[in-house]
Structure formats: structure tokens, C-alpha cells
CSV table of N, CA and C in Angstrom, one decimal:
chain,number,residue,atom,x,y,z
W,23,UNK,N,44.1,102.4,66.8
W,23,UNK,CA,45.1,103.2,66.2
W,23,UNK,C,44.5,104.3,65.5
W,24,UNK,N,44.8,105.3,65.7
W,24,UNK,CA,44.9,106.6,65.0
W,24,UNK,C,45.1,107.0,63.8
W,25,UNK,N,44.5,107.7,62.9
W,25,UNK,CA,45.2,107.8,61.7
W,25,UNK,C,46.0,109.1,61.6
W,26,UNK,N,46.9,109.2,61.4
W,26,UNK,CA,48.4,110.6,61.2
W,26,UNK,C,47.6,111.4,60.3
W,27,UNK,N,48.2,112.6,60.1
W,27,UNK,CA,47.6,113.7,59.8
W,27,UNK,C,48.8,113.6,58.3
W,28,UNK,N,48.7,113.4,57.0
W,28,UNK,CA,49.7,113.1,56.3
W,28,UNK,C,50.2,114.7,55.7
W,29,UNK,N,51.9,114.2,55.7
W,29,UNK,CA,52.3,115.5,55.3
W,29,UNK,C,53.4,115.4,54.4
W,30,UNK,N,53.6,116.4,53.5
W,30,UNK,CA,54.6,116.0,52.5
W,30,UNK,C,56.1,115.5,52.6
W,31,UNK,N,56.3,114.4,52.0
W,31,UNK,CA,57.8,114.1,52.4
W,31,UNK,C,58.0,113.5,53.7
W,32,UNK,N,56.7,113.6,54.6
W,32,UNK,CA,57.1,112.6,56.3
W,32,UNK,C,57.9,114.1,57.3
W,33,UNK,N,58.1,115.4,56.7
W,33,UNK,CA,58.9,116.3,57.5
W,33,UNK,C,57.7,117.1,58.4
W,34,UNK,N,57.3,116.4,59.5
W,34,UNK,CA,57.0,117.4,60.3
W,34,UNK,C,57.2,118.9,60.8
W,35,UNK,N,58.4,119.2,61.2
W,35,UNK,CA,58.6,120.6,61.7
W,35,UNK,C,59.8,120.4,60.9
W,36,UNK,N,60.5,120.6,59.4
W,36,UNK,CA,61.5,120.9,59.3
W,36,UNK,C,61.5,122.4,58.3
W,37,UNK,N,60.4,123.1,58.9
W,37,UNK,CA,60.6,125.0,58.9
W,37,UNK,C,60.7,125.2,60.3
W,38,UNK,N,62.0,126.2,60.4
W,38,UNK,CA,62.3,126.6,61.9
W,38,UNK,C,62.3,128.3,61.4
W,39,UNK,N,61.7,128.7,62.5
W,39,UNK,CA,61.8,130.3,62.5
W,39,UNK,C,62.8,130.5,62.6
W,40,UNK,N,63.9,131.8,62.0
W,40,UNK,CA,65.1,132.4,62.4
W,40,UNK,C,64.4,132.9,63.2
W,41,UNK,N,65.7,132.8,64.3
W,41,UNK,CA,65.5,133.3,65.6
W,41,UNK,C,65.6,135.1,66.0
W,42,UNK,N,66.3,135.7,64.9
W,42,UNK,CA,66.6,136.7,64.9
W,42,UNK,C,65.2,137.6,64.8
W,43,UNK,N,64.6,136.8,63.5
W,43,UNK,CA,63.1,137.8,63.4
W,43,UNK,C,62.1,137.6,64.4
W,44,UNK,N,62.2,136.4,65.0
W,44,UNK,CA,61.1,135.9,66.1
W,44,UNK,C,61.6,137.2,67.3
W,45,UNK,N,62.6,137.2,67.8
W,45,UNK,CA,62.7,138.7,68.6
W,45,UNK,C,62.7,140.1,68.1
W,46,UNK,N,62.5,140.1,66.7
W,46,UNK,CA,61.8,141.1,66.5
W,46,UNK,C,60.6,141.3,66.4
W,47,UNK,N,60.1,140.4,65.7
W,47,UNK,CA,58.3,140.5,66.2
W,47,UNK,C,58.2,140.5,67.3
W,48,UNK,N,58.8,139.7,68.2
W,48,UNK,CA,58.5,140.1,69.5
W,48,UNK,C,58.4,141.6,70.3
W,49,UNK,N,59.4,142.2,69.8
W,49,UNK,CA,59.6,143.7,69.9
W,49,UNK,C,58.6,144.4,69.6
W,50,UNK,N,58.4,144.1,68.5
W,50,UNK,CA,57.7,145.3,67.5
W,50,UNK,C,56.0,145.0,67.9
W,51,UNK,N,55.7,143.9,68.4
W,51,UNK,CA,54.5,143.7,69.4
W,51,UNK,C,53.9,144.1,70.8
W,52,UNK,N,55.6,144.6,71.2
W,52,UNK,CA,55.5,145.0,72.7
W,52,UNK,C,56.2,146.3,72.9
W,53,UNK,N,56.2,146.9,72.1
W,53,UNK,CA,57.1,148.1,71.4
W,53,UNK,C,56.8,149.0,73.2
W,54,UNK,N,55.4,149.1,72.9
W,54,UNK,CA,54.4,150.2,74.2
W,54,UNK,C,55.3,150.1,75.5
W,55,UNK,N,55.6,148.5,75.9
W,55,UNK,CA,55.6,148.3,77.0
W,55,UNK,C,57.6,148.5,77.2
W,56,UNK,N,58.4,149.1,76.1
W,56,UNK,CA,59.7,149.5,76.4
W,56,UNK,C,59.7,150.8,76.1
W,57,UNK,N,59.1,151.5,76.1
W,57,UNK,CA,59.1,152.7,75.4
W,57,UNK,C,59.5,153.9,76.7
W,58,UNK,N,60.3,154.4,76.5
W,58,UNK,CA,60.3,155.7,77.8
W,58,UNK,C,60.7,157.2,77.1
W,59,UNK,N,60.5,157.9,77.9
W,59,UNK,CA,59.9,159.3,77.6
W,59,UNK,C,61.7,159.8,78.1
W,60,UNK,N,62.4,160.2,77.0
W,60,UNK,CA,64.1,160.7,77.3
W,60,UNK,C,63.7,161.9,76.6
W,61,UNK,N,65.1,162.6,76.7
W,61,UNK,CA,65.2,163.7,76.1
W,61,UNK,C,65.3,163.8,74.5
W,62,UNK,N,65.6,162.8,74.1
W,62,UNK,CA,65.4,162.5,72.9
W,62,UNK,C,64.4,162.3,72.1
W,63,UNK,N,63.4,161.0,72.8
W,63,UNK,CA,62.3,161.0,72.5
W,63,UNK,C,61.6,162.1,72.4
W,64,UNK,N,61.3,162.8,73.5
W,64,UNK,CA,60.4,164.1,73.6
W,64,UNK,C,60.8,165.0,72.3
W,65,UNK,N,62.0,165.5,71.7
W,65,UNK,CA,61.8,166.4,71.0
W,65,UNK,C,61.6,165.8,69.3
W,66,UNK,N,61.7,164.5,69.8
W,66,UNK,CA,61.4,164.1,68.3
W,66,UNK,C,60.1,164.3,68.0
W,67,UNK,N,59.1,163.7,69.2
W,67,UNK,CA,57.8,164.2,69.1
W,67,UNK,C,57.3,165.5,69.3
W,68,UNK,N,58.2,166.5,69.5
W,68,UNK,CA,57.9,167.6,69.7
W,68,UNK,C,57.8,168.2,68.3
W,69,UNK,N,59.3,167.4,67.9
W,69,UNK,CA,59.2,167.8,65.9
W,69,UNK,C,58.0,167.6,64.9
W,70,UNK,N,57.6,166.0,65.5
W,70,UNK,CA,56.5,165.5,64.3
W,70,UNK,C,55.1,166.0,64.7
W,71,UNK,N,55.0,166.6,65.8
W,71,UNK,CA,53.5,166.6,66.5
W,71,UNK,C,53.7,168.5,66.2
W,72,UNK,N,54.6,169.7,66.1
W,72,UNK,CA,54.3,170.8,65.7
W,72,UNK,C,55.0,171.5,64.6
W,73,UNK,N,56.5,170.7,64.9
W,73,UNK,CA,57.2,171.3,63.5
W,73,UNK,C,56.6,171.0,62.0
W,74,UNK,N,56.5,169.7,61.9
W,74,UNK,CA,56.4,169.3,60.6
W,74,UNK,C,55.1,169.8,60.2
W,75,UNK,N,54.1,169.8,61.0
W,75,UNK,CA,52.9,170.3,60.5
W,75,UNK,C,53.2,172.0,60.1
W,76,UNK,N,53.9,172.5,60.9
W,76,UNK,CA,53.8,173.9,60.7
W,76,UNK,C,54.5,174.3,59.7
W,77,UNK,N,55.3,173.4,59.0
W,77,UNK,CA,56.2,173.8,57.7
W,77,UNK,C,55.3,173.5,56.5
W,78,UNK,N,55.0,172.4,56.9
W,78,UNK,CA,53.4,172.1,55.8
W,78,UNK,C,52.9,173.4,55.2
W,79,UNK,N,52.1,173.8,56.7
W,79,UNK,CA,51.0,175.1,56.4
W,79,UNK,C,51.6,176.2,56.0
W,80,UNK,N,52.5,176.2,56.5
W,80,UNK,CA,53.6,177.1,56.3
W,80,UNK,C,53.5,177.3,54.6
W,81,UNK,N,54.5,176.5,54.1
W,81,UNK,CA,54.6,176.0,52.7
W,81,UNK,C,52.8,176.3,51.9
W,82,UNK,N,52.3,175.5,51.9
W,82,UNK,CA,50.7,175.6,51.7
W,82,UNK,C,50.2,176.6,51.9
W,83,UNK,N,50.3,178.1,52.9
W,83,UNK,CA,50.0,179.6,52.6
W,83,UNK,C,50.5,180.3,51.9
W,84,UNK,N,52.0,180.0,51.7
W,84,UNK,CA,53.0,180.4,51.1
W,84,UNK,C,52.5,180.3,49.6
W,85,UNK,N,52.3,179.4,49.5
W,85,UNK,CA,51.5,179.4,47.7
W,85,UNK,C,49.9,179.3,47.6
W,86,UNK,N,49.3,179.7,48.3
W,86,UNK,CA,48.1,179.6,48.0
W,86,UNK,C,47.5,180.6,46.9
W,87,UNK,N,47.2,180.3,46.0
W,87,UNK,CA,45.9,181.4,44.8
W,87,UNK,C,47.6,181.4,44.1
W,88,UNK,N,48.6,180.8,43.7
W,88,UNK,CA,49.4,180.9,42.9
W,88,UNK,C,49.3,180.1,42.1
W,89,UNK,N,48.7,178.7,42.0
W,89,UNK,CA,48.6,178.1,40.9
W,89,UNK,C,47.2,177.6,40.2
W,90,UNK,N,46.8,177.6,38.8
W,90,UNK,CA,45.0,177.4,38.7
W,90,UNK,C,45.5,176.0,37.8
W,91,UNK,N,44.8,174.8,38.0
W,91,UNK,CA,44.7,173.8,37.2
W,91,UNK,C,43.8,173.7,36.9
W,92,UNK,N,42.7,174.3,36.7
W,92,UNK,CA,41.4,173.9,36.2
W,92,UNK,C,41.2,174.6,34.9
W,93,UNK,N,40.4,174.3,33.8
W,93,UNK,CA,40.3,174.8,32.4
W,93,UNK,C,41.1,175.5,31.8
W,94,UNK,N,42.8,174.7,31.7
W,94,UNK,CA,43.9,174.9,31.1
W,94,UNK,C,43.5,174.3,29.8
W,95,UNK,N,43.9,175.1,28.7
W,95,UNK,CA,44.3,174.6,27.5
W,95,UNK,C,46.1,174.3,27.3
W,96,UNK,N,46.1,173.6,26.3
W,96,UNK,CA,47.8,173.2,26.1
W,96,UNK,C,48.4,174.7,25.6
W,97,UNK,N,49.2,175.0,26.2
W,97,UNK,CA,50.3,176.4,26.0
W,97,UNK,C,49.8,177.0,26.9
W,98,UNK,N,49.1,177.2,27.8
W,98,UNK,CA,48.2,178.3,28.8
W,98,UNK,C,49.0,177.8,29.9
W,99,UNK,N,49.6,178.7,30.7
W,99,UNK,CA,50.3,179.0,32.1
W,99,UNK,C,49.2,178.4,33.3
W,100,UNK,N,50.1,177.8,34.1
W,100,UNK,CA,49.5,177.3,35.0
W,100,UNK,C,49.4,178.4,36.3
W,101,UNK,N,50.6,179.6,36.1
W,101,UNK,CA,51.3,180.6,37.2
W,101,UNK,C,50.0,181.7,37.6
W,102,UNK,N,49.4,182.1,38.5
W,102,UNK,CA,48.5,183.0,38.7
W,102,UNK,C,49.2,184.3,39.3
W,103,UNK,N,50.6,184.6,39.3
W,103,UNK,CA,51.2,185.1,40.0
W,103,UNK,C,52.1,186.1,39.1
């Protein structure tokens, strides 16, 4: 005879996955292999891959040499402009 592997209360399996999140891990593991290339997709990534970077830089030239944080005293303007 064997000795059992002892477990609290005698409850072997009484945690059950909701089934709802188990298909979504499932998903979100296999995301690559549903993925297709629509008209939609494409310009989303058309947004995140040139628009957004280019409003960035955009933005970020736009104020460049306008503000100095370095060897401010208290009451002294941060505005170089």
C-alpha cells in the first residue's frame, strides 16, 4: 500500500478554473495565430508605428531650448522664452 499525498480537509480538486478566464488565457496565448491583417488593423498600426511618434517629436521640437531646470533658485522662472 501506498502512502496518499495528504491534503487539507481530504479536498482534492475542489478549486475549479472559471471557464470564462481559461478561454481567455487561452486567447491571449495564441493571440499571433488569430490575428489578420483588415483594414482596420492596418491603420491602427499605421497610427501607432508613424502618427504617434511624429506628434511626440512634433511636440518635443516645438518646445525645445524653452524650458531650463537646472540651477533654479526659488522665485526664478523656469520660461527661457
Amino acid at each position: 500500500m501506498r502512502p496518499t499525498l495528504a491534503r487539507m480537509a481530504g479536498h482534492a480538486d475542489s478549486v475549479h478554473m472559471d471557464p470564462a478566464l481559461v478561454k481567455y488565457a487561452n486567447m491571449y496565448v495564441k493571440r499571433h495565430q488569430y490575428f489578420r491583417w483588415t483594414p482596420r488593423t492596418a491603420w491602427i498600426s499605421i497610427a501607432y508605428i508613424f502618427a504617434v511618434p511624429s506628434v511626440f517629436m512634433y511636440m518635443s521640437y516645438a518646445n525645445e531650448g524653452k524650458w531650463d531646470m537646472r540651477g533654479k533658485l526659488r522665485g526664478d522662472t523656469i520660461a527661457e522664452f
